[in-house]
Amino acid sequence: MTAFINSLDRGNAPYLDELEKRAKADDVPIIRKDTQALLKFLMAQSRPKNILEVGCAIGFSALLMAEYSDSDTRITTIEKFEKRIPIAKENFIQYDTNNKITLLEGDATEILKTLSPGYDFIFMDAAKGQYINFLPDCLRILNKGGLLVSDNVLQDGDVIESRFAVTRRDRTIHARMREYLYELKHNDALNTVILTVGDGMTLSVRL
Ligand code: SAM
């Protein structure tokens, strides 16, 4: 089904397709095709003005959101991996021609605490075991009516595997992800839908 859906996709701006190829060649994890389509849809449908991304890598998804959002949209993105930061910076200099993107260098655990409220769209795409720790700050800075979008929440289905079928490290990550999903579905401040798009995604609206 995913291959069929992706076969209908018209692709992105050529520089994004090029960046995607480079990321794949260098083993940099970036959002999948169907996730890209959903993000583009959400840019057009919810028209966010102030976006926060947690997990920039080399800037592919930030540039995708910049490309397909309104001209006055601003994007702040966080990355802690020193090897990826200079590449992201270079890509933003080259492709973020409208200066929509600001890169914050460092650990999201620290940086999120320093951010002020006012975001209408948060894209969570960092260390999967940390989502549950990032959530309180995300809820603090997300506007009412704003969207929290989280990627890789089903880990190709591994999240629902028996704990004995996975390694100890993955067991911990999966347990934390299950806790995160439970919280998203049971927190009275949120209305959440869990989708099997890409590697599993959630869309949560702040009530
Ligand atoms: N959103 C990117 C895209 O699709 O183009 C991909 C992000 S990649 C899946 C996840 C990134 O999050 C990695 O580059 C990793 O270094 C970063 N990351 C993980 N934990 C982090 C943390 N606590 N603070 C900041 N960055 C983190």
Short mmCIF file of C-alpha atoms and ligand atoms in Angstrom, two decimals:
data_model
loop_
_atom_site.label_atom_id
_atom_site.label_comp_id
_atom_site.label_asym_id
_atom_site.label_seq_id
_atom_site.Cartn_x
_atom_site.Cartn_y
_atom_site.Cartn_z
CA MET A 1 0.00 0.00 0.00
CA THR A 2 2.81 2.38 0.91
CA ALA A 3 4.64 1.70 -2.39
CA PHE A 4 1.43 2.38 -4.30
CA ILE A 5 0.72 5.58 -2.37
CA ASN A 6 4.30 6.77 -2.88
CA SER A 7 4.12 5.95 -6.60
CA LEU A 8 1.42 8.61 -6.94
CA ASP A 9 3.56 11.26 -5.27
CA ARG A 10 4.76 14.10 -7.48
CA GLY A 11 7.97 14.60 -5.50
CA ASN A 12 9.33 17.75 -3.94
CA ALA A 13 11.28 20.74 -5.13
CA PRO A 14 14.39 19.38 -6.94
CA TYR A 15 16.84 20.55 -4.23
CA LEU A 16 14.86 18.58 -1.62
CA ASP A 17 14.94 15.45 -3.78
CA GLU A 18 18.70 15.95 -4.12
CA LEU A 19 19.12 16.45 -0.35
CA GLU A 20 17.04 13.34 0.32
CA LYS A 21 19.32 11.29 -1.94
CA ARG A 22 22.41 12.63 -0.18
CA ALA A 23 20.94 11.88 3.25
CA LYS A 24 20.18 8.30 2.21
CA ALA A 25 23.69 7.85 0.76
CA ASP A 26 25.23 9.11 4.03
CA ASP A 27 22.91 7.05 6.26
CA VAL A 28 21.30 10.12 7.79
CA PRO A 29 17.81 9.22 9.00
CA ILE A 30 15.19 11.54 7.53
CA ILE A 31 11.42 11.44 7.23
CA ARG A 32 9.97 8.94 4.79
CA LYS A 33 8.05 9.79 1.61
CA ASP A 34 4.59 9.28 3.09
CA THR A 35 5.59 11.30 6.17
CA GLN A 36 6.78 14.08 3.87
CA ALA A 37 3.38 14.05 2.15
CA LEU A 38 1.59 14.33 5.49
CA LEU A 39 3.83 17.21 6.66
CA LYS A 40 3.21 19.07 3.39
CA PHE A 41 -0.52 18.51 3.80
CA LEU A 42 -0.40 19.83 7.37
CA MET A 43 1.56 22.92 6.27
CA ALA A 44 -1.19 23.69 3.74
CA GLN A 45 -4.07 22.79 6.03
CA SER A 46 -3.05 24.21 9.42
CA ARG A 47 -0.85 27.01 8.03
CA PRO A 48 1.36 27.31 11.12
CA LYS A 49 3.32 30.52 11.67
CA ASN A 50 5.70 29.46 14.41
CA ILE A 51 7.08 25.94 14.08
CA LEU A 52 9.42 24.07 16.42
CA GLU A 53 11.25 20.95 15.27
CA VAL A 54 13.01 18.69 17.76
CA GLY A 55 15.62 16.72 15.78
CA CYS A 56 17.02 18.57 12.76
CA ALA A 57 19.68 16.12 11.46
CA ILE A 58 20.94 17.82 8.28
CA GLY A 59 17.85 19.99 7.87
CA PHE A 60 15.78 18.03 5.36
CA SER A 61 12.41 18.17 7.12
CA ALA A 62 12.98 21.79 8.26
CA LEU A 63 13.63 22.78 4.65
CA LEU A 64 10.59 20.80 3.50
CA MET A 65 8.39 22.66 6.00
CA ALA A 66 9.99 25.96 4.96
CA GLU A 67 9.36 25.21 1.28
CA TYR A 68 5.69 24.33 1.75
CA SER A 69 4.61 26.85 4.42
CA ASP A 70 3.53 30.48 4.18
CA SER A 71 6.19 33.12 3.53
CA ASP A 72 5.84 34.57 7.07
CA THR A 73 6.24 31.18 8.79
CA ARG A 74 9.26 30.81 11.08
CA ILE A 75 10.89 27.49 11.96
CA THR A 76 13.14 26.80 14.93
CA THR A 77 14.93 23.47 14.84
CA ILE A 78 17.09 21.75 17.47
CA GLU A 79 20.07 19.43 16.89
CA LYS A 80 22.75 18.16 19.23
CA PHE A 81 24.95 15.92 17.03
CA GLU A 82 28.14 17.93 16.23
CA LYS A 83 28.75 16.08 12.98
CA ARG A 84 25.34 16.99 11.57
CA ILE A 85 25.19 20.64 12.73
CA PRO A 86 27.69 22.07 10.18
CA ILE A 87 25.97 20.17 7.34
CA ALA A 88 22.56 21.50 8.44
CA LYS A 89 23.99 25.04 8.61
CA GLU A 90 25.47 24.70 5.13
CA ASN A 91 22.14 23.42 3.76
CA PHE A 92 20.25 26.31 5.35
CA ILE A 93 22.69 28.87 3.89
CA GLN A 94 22.24 27.29 0.48
CA TYR A 95 18.52 26.53 0.43
CA ASP A 96 16.72 28.57 3.11
CA THR A 97 16.71 31.61 0.87
CA ASN A 98 13.93 33.38 2.81
CA ASN A 99 15.73 32.93 6.15
CA LYS A 100 12.81 31.15 7.74
CA ILE A 101 14.88 28.67 9.75
CA THR A 102 16.79 29.15 13.01
CA LEU A 103 19.00 26.30 14.21
CA LEU A 104 19.47 25.87 17.96
CA GLU A 105 22.55 23.78 18.71
CA GLY A 106 22.49 21.56 21.75
CA ASP A 107 20.46 19.02 23.67
CA ALA A 108 16.71 19.46 23.44
CA THR A 109 16.46 18.42 27.10
CA GLU A 110 18.11 21.73 28.02
CA ILE A 111 16.95 23.91 25.12
CA LEU A 112 13.23 23.13 25.44
CA LYS A 113 13.27 24.49 29.00
CA THR A 114 14.49 27.88 27.70
CA LEU A 115 11.82 28.34 25.00
CA SER A 116 8.85 30.66 25.53
CA PRO A 117 5.26 29.71 24.69
CA GLY A 118 3.85 30.63 21.29
CA TYR A 119 4.40 27.68 18.94
CA ASP A 120 1.48 26.55 16.82
CA PHE A 121 3.19 23.45 15.40
CA ILE A 122 5.78 21.16 17.01
CA PHE A 123 7.40 18.36 15.04
CA MET A 124 8.99 15.79 17.34
CA ASP A 125 11.63 13.72 15.52
CA ALA A 126 14.55 13.16 17.93
CA ALA A 127 15.61 10.33 20.26
CA LYS A 128 12.55 8.10 20.55
CA GLY A 129 13.11 7.20 24.20
CA GLN A 130 13.05 10.89 25.15
CA TYR A 131 9.68 11.95 23.73
CA ILE A 132 7.99 11.30 27.06
CA ASN A 133 10.54 13.59 28.80
CA PHE A 134 10.11 16.34 26.19
CA LEU A 135 6.31 16.31 26.44
CA PRO A 136 5.78 18.63 29.46
CA ASP A 137 7.83 21.42 27.86
CA CYS A 138 6.15 20.86 24.50
CA LEU A 139 2.75 21.23 26.14
CA ARG A 140 3.93 24.36 27.98
CA ILE A 141 5.00 26.13 24.76
CA LEU A 142 2.30 24.83 22.36
CA ASN A 143 -0.60 27.23 21.71
CA LYS A 144 -4.18 26.12 22.28
CA GLY A 145 -5.35 24.72 18.94
CA GLY A 146 -1.73 24.03 17.99
CA LEU A 147 -0.50 20.68 16.68
CA LEU A 148 2.08 18.33 18.13
CA VAL A 149 3.23 15.89 15.44
CA SER A 150 5.45 12.99 16.51
CA ASP A 151 7.34 10.69 14.14
CA ASN A 152 8.55 7.06 14.50
CA VAL A 153 6.06 6.23 17.22
CA LEU A 154 5.47 2.62 16.08
CA GLN A 155 9.10 1.72 15.21
CA ASP A 156 8.01 -0.40 12.23
CA GLY A 157 5.59 -2.21 14.51
CA ASP A 158 8.24 -3.20 17.07
CA VAL A 159 6.50 -1.11 19.73
CA ILE A 160 3.74 -3.71 19.94
CA GLU A 161 6.12 -6.71 20.07
CA SER A 162 6.42 -8.80 23.21
CA ARG A 163 9.16 -7.39 25.45
CA PHE A 164 10.98 -10.72 25.17
CA ALA A 165 11.27 -10.42 21.38
CA VAL A 166 13.48 -7.32 21.49
CA THR A 167 16.91 -6.41 22.84
CA ARG A 168 17.23 -4.82 26.28
CA ARG A 169 17.98 -1.36 24.83
CA ASP A 170 15.03 -1.48 22.44
CA ARG A 171 12.87 -2.83 25.26
CA THR A 172 13.46 0.39 27.20
CA ILE A 173 12.85 2.61 24.16
CA HIS A 174 9.66 0.71 23.30
CA ALA A 175 8.38 0.85 26.86
CA ARG A 176 8.95 4.62 26.89
CA MET A 177 7.25 4.99 23.52
CA ARG A 178 4.25 3.00 24.74
CA GLU A 179 4.14 5.29 27.79
CA TYR A 180 4.29 8.32 25.46
CA LEU A 181 1.45 7.01 23.31
CA TYR A 182 -0.63 6.24 26.41
CA GLU A 183 -0.03 9.77 27.69
CA LEU A 184 -0.92 11.37 24.35
CA LYS A 185 -4.20 9.43 24.26
CA HIS A 186 -5.11 9.99 27.94
CA ASN A 187 -3.94 13.56 28.59
CA ASP A 188 -7.02 15.80 28.91
CA ALA A 189 -5.13 18.69 27.29
CA LEU A 190 -4.77 16.77 24.02
CA ASN A 191 -6.81 15.06 21.35
CA THR A 192 -4.55 12.55 19.60
CA VAL A 193 -4.83 10.30 16.58
CA ILE A 194 -2.23 7.57 16.00
CA LEU A 195 -1.52 6.90 12.32
CA THR A 196 0.37 4.06 10.64
CA VAL A 197 1.89 6.55 8.18
CA GLY A 198 5.66 6.16 7.71
CA ASP A 199 7.14 4.66 10.85
CA GLY A 200 4.02 5.57 12.84
CA MET A 201 2.96 9.14 13.52
CA THR A 202 0.75 10.90 16.01
CA LEU A 203 -1.15 14.12 15.50
CA SER A 204 -2.18 15.78 18.75
CA VAL A 205 -4.17 18.96 18.95
CA ARG A 206 -3.75 21.08 22.12
CA LEU A 207 -7.23 21.63 23.58
N1 SAM B 1 13.85 15.61 11.23
C1 SAM B 1 15.00 15.18 10.44
C2 SAM B 1 14.59 15.04 8.99
O1 SAM B 1 13.63 14.32 8.71
O2 SAM B 1 15.25 15.63 8.13
C3 SAM B 1 15.53 13.87 10.95
C4 SAM B 1 15.87 13.84 12.40
S1 SAM B 1 16.73 12.38 12.89
C5 SAM B 1 15.50 11.15 12.75
C6 SAM B 1 16.83 12.64 14.62
C7 SAM B 1 17.85 13.68 15.01
O3 SAM B 1 17.60 14.07 16.36
C8 SAM B 1 19.28 13.17 14.98
O4 SAM B 1 20.07 13.93 14.11
C9 SAM B 1 19.77 13.27 16.43
O5 SAM B 1 21.12 13.66 16.55
C10 SAM B 1 18.84 14.34 16.98
N2 SAM B 1 18.62 14.22 18.43
C11 SAM B 1 18.36 13.10 19.15
N3 SAM B 1 18.20 13.42 20.44
C12 SAM B 1 18.36 14.74 20.55
C13 SAM B 1 18.33 15.64 21.64
N4 SAM B 1 18.10 15.20 22.89
N5 SAM B 1 18.55 16.96 21.41
C14 SAM B 1 18.80 17.39 20.15
N6 SAM B 1 18.84 16.58 19.08
C15 SAM B 1 18.63 15.28 19.27
#
